[in-house]
Coordinates of C-alpha atoms and ligand atoms in Angstrom, one line a residue:
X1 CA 0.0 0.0 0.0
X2 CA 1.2 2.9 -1.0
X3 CA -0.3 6.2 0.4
X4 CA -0.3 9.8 -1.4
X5 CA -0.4 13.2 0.0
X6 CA -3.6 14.9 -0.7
X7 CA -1.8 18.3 -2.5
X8 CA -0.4 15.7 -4.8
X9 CA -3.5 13.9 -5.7
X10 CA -5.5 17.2 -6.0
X11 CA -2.8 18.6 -8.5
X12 CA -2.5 15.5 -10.9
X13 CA -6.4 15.2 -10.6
X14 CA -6.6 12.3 -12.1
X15 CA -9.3 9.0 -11.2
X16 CA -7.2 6.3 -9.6
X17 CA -8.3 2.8 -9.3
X18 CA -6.6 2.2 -5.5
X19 CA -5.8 5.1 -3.6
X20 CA -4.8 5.6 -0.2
X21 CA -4.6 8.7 1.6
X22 CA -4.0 9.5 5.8
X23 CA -5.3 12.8 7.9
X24 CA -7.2 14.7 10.1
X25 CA -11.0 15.3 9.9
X26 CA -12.0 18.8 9.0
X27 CA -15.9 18.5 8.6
X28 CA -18.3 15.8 8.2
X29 CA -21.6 16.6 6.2
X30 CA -24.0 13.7 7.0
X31 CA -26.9 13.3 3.8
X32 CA -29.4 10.6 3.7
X33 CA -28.1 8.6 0.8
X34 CA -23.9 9.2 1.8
X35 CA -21.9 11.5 4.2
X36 CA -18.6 13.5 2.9
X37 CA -16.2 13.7 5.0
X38 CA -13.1 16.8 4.5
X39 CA -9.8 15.1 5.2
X40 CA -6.7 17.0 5.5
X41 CA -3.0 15.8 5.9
X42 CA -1.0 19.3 6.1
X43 CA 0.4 18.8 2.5
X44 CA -2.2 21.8 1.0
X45 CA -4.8 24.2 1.8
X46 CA -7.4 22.3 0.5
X47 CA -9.1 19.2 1.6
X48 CA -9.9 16.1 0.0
X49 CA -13.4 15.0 -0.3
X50 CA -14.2 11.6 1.0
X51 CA -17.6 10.1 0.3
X52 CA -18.6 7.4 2.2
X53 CA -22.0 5.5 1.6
X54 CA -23.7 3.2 4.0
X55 CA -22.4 -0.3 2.4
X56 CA -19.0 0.8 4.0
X57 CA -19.2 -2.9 5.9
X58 CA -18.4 -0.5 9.2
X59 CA -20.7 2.3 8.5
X60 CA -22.7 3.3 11.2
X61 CA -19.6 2.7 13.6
X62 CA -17.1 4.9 11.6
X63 CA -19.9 7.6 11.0
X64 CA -20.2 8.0 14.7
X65 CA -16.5 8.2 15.4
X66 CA -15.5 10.4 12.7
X67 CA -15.9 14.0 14.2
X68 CA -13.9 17.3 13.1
X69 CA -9.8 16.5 14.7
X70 CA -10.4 12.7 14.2
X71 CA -7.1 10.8 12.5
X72 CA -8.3 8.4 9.7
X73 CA -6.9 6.5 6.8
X74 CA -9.0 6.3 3.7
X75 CA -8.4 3.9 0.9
X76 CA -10.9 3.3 -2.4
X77 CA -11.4 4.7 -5.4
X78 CA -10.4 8.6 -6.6
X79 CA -13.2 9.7 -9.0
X80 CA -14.3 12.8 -11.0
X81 CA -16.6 14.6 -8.5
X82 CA -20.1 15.5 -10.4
X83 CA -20.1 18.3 -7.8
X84 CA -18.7 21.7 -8.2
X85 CA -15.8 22.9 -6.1
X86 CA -13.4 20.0 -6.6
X87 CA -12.4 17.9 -9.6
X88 CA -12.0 14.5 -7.8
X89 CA -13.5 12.7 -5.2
X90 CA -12.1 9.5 -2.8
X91 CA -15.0 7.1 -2.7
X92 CA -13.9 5.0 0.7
X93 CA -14.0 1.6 0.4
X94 CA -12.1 0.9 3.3
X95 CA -12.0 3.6 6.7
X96 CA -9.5 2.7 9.6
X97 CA -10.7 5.4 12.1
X98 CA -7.0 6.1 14.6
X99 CA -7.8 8.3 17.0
X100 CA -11.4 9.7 17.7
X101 CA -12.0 14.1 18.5
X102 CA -14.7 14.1 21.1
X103 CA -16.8 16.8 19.7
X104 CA -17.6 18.1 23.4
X105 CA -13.9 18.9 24.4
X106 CA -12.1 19.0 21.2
X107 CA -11.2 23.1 20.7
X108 CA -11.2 23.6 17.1
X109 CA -15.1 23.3 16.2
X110 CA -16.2 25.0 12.8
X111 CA -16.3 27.9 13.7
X112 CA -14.0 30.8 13.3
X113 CA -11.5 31.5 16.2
X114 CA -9.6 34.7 16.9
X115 CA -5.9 34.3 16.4
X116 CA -5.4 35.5 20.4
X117 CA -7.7 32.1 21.3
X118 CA -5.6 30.1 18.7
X119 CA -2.4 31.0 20.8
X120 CA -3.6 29.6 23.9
X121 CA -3.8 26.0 22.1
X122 CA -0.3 26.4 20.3
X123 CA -0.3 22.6 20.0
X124 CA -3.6 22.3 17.8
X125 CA -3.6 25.7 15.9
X126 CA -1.6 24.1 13.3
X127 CA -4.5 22.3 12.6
X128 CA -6.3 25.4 10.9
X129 CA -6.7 27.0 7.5
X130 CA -4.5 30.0 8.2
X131 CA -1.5 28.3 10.5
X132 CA -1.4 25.7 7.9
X133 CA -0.9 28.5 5.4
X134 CA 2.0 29.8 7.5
X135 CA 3.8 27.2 7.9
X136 CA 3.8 25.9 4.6
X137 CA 4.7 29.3 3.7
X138 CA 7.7 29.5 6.3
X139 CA 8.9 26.3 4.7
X140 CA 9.0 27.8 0.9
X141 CA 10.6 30.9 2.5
X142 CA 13.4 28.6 4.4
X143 CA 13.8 26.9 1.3
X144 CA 14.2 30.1 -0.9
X145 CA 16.9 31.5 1.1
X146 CA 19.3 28.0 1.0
X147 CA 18.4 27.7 -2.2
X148 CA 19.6 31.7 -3.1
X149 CA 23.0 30.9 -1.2
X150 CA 24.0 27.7 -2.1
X151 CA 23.5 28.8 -6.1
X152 CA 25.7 31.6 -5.5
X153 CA 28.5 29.6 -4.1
X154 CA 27.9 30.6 0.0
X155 CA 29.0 28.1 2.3
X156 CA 25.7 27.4 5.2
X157 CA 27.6 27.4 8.6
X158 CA 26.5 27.3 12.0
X159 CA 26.9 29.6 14.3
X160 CA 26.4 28.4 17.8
X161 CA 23.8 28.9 20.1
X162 CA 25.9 29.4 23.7
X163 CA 28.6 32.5 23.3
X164 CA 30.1 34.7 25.9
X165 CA 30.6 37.0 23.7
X166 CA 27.9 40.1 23.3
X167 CA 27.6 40.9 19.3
X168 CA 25.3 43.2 19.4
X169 CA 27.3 45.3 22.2
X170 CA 23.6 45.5 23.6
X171 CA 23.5 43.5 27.0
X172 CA 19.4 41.5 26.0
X173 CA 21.3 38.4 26.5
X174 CA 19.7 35.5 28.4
X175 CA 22.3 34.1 31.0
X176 CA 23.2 30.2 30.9
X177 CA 24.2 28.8 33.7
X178 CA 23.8 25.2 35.8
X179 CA 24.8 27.2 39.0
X180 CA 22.2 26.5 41.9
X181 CA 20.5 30.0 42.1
X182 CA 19.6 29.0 45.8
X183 CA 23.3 29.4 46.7
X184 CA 25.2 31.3 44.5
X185 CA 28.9 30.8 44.9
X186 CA 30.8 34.5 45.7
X187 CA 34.4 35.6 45.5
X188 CA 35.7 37.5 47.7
X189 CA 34.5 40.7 46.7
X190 CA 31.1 39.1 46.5
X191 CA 30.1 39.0 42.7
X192 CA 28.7 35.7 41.0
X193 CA 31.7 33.1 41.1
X194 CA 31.8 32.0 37.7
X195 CA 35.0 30.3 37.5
X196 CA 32.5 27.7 39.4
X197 CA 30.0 27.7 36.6
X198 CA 29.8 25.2 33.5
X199 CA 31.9 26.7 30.9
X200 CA 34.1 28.3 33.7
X201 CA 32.7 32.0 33.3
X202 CA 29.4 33.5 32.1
X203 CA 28.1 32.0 29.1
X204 CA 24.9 33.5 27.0
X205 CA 22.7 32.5 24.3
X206 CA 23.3 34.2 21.4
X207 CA 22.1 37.6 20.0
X208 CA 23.6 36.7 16.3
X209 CA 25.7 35.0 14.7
X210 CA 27.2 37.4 13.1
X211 CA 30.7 37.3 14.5
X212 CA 31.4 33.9 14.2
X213 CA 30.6 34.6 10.1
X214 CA 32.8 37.0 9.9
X215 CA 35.3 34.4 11.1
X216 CA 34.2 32.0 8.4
X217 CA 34.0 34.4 5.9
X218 CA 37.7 35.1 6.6
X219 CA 38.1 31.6 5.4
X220 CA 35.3 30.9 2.8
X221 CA 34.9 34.5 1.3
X222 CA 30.7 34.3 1.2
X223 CA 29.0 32.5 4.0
X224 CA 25.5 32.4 5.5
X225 CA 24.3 31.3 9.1
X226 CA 20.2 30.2 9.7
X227 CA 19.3 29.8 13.1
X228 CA 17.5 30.8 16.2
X229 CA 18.6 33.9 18.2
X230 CA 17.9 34.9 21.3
X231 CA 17.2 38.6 22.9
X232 CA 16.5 39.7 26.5
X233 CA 14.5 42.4 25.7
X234 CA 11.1 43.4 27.2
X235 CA 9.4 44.1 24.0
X236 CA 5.7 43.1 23.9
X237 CA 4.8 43.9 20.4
X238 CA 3.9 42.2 17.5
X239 CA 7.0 42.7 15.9
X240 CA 9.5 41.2 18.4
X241 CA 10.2 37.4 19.8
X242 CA 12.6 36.6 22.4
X243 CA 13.4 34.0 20.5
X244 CA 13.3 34.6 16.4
X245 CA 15.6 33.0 13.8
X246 CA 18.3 35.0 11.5
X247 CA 19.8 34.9 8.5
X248 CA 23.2 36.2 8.0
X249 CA 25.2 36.5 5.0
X250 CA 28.6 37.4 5.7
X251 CA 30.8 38.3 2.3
X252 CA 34.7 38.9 2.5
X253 CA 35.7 41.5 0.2
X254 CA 32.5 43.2 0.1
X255 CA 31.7 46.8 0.7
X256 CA 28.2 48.3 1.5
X257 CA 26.9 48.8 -1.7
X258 CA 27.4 45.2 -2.1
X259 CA 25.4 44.3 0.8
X260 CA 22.8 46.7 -0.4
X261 CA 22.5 44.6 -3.3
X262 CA 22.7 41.7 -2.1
X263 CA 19.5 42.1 0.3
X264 CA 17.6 43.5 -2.5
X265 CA 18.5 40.4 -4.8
X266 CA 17.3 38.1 -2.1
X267 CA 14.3 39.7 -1.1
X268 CA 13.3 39.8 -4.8
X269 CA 14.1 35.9 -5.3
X270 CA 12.5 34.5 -1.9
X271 CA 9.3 36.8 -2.8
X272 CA 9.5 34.8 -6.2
X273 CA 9.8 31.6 -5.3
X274 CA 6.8 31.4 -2.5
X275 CA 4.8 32.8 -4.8
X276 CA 4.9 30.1 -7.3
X277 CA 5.5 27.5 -4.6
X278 CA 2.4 28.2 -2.5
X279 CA 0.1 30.2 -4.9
X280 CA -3.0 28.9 -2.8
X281 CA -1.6 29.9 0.5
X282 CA -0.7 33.1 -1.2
X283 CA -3.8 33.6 -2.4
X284 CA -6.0 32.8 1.3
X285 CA -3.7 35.5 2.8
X286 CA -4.7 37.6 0.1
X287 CA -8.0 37.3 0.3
X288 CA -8.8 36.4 4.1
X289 CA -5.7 38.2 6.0
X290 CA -4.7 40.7 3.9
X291 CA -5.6 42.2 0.2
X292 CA -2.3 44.0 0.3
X293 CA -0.3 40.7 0.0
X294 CA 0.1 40.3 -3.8
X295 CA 0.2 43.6 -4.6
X296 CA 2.9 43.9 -2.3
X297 CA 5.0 41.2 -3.6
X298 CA 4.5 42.1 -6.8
X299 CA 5.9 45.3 -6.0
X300 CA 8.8 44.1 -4.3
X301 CA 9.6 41.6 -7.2
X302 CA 9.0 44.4 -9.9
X303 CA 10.6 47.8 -8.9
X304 CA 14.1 48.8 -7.4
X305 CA 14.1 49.7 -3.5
X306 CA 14.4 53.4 -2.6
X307 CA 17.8 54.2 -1.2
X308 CA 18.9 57.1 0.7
X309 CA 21.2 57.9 3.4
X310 CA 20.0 58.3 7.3
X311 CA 20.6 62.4 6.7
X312 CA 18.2 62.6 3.7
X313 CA 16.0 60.2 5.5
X314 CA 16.2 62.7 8.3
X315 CA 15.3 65.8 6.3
X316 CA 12.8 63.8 4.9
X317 CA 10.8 62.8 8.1
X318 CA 11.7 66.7 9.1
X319 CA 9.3 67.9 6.5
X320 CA 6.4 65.0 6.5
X321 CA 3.0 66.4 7.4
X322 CA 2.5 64.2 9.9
X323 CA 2.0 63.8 13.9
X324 CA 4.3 61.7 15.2
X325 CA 4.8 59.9 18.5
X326 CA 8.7 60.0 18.8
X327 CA 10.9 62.9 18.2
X328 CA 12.3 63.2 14.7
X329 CA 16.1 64.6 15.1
X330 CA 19.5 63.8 13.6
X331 CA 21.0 61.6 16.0
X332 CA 18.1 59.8 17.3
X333 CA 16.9 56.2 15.8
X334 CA 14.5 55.8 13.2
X335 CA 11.3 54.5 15.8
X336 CA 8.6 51.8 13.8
X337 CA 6.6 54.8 13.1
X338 CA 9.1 56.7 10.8
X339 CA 10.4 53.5 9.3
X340 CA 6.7 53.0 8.3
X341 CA 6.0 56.4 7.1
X342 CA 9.4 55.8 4.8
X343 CA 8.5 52.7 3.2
X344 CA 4.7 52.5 3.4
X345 CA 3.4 56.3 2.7
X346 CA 6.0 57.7 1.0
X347 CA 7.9 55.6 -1.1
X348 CA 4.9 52.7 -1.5
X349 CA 8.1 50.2 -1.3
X350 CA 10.7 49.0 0.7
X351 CA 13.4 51.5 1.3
X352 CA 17.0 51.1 2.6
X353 CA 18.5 53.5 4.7
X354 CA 22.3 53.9 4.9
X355 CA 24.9 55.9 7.1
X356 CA 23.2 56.3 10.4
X357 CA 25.1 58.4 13.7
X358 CA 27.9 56.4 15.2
X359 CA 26.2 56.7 18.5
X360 CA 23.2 54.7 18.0
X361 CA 24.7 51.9 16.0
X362 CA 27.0 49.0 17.0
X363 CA 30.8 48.6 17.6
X364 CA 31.4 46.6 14.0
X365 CA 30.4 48.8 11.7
X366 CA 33.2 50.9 9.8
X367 CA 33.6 54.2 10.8
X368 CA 33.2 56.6 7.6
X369 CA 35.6 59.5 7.2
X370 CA 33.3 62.1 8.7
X371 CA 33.6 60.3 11.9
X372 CA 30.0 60.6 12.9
X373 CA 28.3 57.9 10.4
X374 CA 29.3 54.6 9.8
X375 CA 28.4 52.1 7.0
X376 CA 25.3 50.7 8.1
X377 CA 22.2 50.1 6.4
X378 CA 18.7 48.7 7.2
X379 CA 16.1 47.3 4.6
X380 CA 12.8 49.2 6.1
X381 CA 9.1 47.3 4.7
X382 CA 6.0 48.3 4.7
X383 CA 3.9 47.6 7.1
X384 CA 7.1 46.0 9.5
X385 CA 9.4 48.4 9.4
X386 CA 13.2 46.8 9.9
X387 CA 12.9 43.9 7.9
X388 CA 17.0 43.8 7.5
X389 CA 19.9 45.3 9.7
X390 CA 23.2 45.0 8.1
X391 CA 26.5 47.1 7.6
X392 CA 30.4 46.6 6.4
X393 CA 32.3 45.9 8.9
X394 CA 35.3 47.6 10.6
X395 CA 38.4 45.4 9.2
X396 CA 41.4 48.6 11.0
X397 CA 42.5 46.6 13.7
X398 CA 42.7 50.8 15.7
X399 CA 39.6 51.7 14.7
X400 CA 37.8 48.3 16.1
X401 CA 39.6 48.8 19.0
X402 CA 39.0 52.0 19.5
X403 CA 35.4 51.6 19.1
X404 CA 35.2 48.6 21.2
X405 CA 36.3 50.7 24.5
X406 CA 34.3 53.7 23.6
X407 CA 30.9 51.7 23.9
X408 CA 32.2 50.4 26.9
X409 CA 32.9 46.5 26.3
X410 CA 36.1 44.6 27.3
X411 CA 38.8 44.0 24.7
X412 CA 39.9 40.7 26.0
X413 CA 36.3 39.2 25.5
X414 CA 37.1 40.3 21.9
X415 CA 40.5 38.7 21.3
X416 CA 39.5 36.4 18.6
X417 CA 37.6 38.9 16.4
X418 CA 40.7 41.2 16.5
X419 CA 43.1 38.7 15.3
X420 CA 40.2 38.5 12.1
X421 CA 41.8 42.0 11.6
X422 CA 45.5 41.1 12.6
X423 CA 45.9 38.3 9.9
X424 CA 44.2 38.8 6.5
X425 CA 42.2 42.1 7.0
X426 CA 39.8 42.7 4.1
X427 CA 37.1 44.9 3.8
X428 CA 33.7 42.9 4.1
X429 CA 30.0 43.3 4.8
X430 CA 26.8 41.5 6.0
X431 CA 23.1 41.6 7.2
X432 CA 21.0 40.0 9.6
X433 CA 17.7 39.1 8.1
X434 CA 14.7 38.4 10.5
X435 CA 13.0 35.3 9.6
X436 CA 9.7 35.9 11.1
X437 CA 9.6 39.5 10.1
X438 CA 10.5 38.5 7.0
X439 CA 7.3 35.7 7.3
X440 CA 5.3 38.4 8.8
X441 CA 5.7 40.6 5.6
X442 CA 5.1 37.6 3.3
X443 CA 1.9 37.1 4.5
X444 CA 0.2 39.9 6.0
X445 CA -0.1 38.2 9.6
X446 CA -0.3 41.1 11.9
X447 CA 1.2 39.4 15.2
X448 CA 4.8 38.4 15.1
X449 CA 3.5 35.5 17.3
X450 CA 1.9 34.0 15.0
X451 CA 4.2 33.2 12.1
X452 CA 6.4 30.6 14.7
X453 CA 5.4 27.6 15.5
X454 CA 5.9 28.0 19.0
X455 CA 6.4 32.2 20.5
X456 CA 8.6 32.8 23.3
X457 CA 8.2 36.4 24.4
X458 CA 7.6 38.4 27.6
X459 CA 6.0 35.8 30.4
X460 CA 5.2 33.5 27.3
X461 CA 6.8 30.0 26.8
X462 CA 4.0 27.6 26.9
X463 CA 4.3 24.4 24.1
Ligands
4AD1 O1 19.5 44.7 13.4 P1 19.9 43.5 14.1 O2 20.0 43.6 15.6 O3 21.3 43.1 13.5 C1 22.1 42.1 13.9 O4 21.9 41.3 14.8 C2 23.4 42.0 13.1 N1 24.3 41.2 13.8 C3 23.0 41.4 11.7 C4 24.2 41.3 10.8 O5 24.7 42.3 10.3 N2 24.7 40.1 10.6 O6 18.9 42.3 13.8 C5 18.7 41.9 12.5 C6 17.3 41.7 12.2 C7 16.4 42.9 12.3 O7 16.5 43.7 11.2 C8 15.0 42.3 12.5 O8 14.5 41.9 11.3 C9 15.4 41.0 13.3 O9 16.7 40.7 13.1 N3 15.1 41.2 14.7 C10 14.1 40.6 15.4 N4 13.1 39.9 15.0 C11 12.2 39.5 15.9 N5 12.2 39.8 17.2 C12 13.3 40.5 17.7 N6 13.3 40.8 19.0 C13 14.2 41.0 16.8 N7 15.3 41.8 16.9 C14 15.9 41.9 15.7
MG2 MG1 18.8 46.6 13.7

């Protein structure tokens, strides 16, 4: 026996002999003469049609344990459906019922549910039209970026998840420890013992990967890192996770208009592929989430990003006829609100912004001559504001150094990512790419939370 995926069968559309397919009950729709059951297995946004008619030899028992959530495995005959709305039917001929739903517990009844109920059963929301839309989609995004990469000759690495070194320069890092937090072991002077921890002093989980790119990228001239990420910071909105997934290019020998160019390349291709890998979940989110969706991603595929440096962004945001909440003054950082009014009012695409004060940016990114900017850029979308973060990096050994004890940080934590700039110094850039932002843009979903399987934020870790 050999059993198909239901997005396969309902794309080839063809009548089959002997067919067998396995899934979850969506509806059943009991008539006098037959009942159709809607079985889904994950692989598509539609369902398959089963009908089943009462000389099933187990009729009456399978009808009464076949409610909505109910596992089942279907085999008989795949036929052209005389009704409208699909092109083939499964007529059972044979129904193994696995695991019954009881219709007076089991959560996910017909009806609608809002997406703030769906979060509270994280472990059956999957099970929906619009989670199963997501995900599918945060697959074909996932495998649009390796597949952008590895055809341009980057090397995947991985970055790992404990460091004790802070690449941001930020201090949102989560602590990892195994020291009993009931009795803390002290020096002598009374601060946390760490020499007694598990790695022998503090240890974190990382905020990026970024650094340890650059140190294969001093090796393998273009790398990339996808993971998860991890960041302290008490941010409930529904555009930040504690813990989110990045992608990071890192490219030896590669200045910022490079970099620039390189995040407008991908966006464009990952925008391409989901849309003619998952043209139906691209569709629902068009028409039931948001009717900006395709419009937007035809834009992004179709036209060239603005660019324009933080100072003419600036001026800009000086002279918009508009209220907003956060000051708007050289020096300061670009808040969601002007990011927004940048990409979605006034340019109508995404826009990335380069140059921004030294001040509010971090210790990696090269200084420019001026000495008040440095060679940074973020990709702003939208409807999400910072979508991308990325600059070229400071390869002067001085320089780095200076900058590393004017923000405050210790040298000697930095040791290793110094030498990068004793031995074999080349210019080179990079960008971090948020993966659920990026998700979030893709489809319209509103809540960060909701494009990842399972959210950790603020007082949330449940699943
Ligand atoms: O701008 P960020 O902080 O840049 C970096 O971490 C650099 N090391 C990247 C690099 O140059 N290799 O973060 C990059 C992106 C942001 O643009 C945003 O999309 C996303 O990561 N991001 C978050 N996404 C979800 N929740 C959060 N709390 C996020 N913080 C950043
Ligand atoms: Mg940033």
């Amino acid at each position: 026996m050999v059993t198909r995926r239901i997005a396969e069968i309902l794309g080839n559309g063809q009548p089959d002999e002997s067919v067998t397919i396995q899934g979850w009950v969506r509806t059943k729709r009991e008539l006098k003469e037959f009942t159709f059951v809607e079985v889904n297995d994950g692989s598509s946004l539609a369902n398959l049609q089963v009908v089943l008619n009462p000389d099933l030899p187990n009729y009456a028992e399978v009808l009464e344990r076949l409610n909505t959530g109910a596992s089942v495995e279907v085999a008989g005959v795949l036929v052209e459906s005389p009704a409208k709305g699909q092109r083939i039917e499964l007529k059972a001929k044979e129904v193994k019922v696995y695991g019954e739903a009881n219709p007076e517990t089991y959560p996910l009844q017909k009806k609608r549910h809002s997406f703030e109920f769906l979060r509270t059963i994280g472990h059956l929301r999957s099970r929906t039209n619009t989670f199963g839309s997501v995900f599918r989609v945060r697959n074909a995004c996932a495998t649009a970026i390796h597949q952008f990469f590895q055809e341009r000759g980057f090397l995947w690495i991985h970055s790992p998840i404990i460091t004790a070194s802070d690449c941001e320069g930020a201090g949102e890092m989560f602590a990892v420890t195994t020291l009993n937090l009931k009795d803390v072991p002290r020096t002598d002077n009374q601060e946390i013992d760490y020499s007694q921890d598990f790695f022998g002093k503090s240890a974190y989980l990382t905020v990026s990967g970024q650094l340890e790119a650059e140190v294969m990228a001093m090796a393998f001239s273009n790398v990339y890192t996808f993971g998860p990420t991890f960041r302290a910071e008490n941010s409930n909105t529904s555009r930040h996770l504690a813990e989110f997934w990045m992608v990071e290019p890192e490219m030896a020998f590669c200045d910022l208009q490079g970099d620039m160019d390189l995040a407008e390349a991908f966006l464009k291709h990952i925008f391409k592929f989901v849309l003619e890998s998952c043209p139906s979940d691209m569709e629902f989110f068009n028409s039931r989430i948001d009717n900006t969706v395709l419009a937007i991603a035809d834009n992004i595929i179709n036209n060239q990003f603005e660019r324009l440096t933080y100072t003419e962004a600036i001026a800009l945001l000086e002279k918009a006829d508009k209220a907003f909440e956060y000051p708007v003054k050289w020096g300061l950082d670009l808040q969601s609100e002007h990011e927004r009014y940048l990409a979605e009012e006034l340019f109508k695409k995404p826009v990335i912004v380069n140059d921004y004060p030294v001040e509010i940016k971090a210790f990696y990114m090269r200084l420019n001559d001026d000495e008040k900017t440095v060679r940074a850029m973020d990709v702003l979308a939208p409807k999400i504001g910072e979508i991308i973060g990325g600059s070229q990096r400071e390869e002067r050994l001085e320089v780095l150094e200076r900058r590393i004890q004017q923000q405050g940080l210790n040298l000697d934590d930095y040791w290793w990512y110094l030498d990068l700039r004793r031995y074999g110094t080349v210019p080179h850039a990079g960008f971090g790419l948020g993966f659920e932002r990026l998700v979030q843009f893709m489809t319209g979903m509103g809540n960060i939370r909701d494009v990842i399987p399972f959210p950790r934020a603020p007082l949330t870790v449940e699943f």
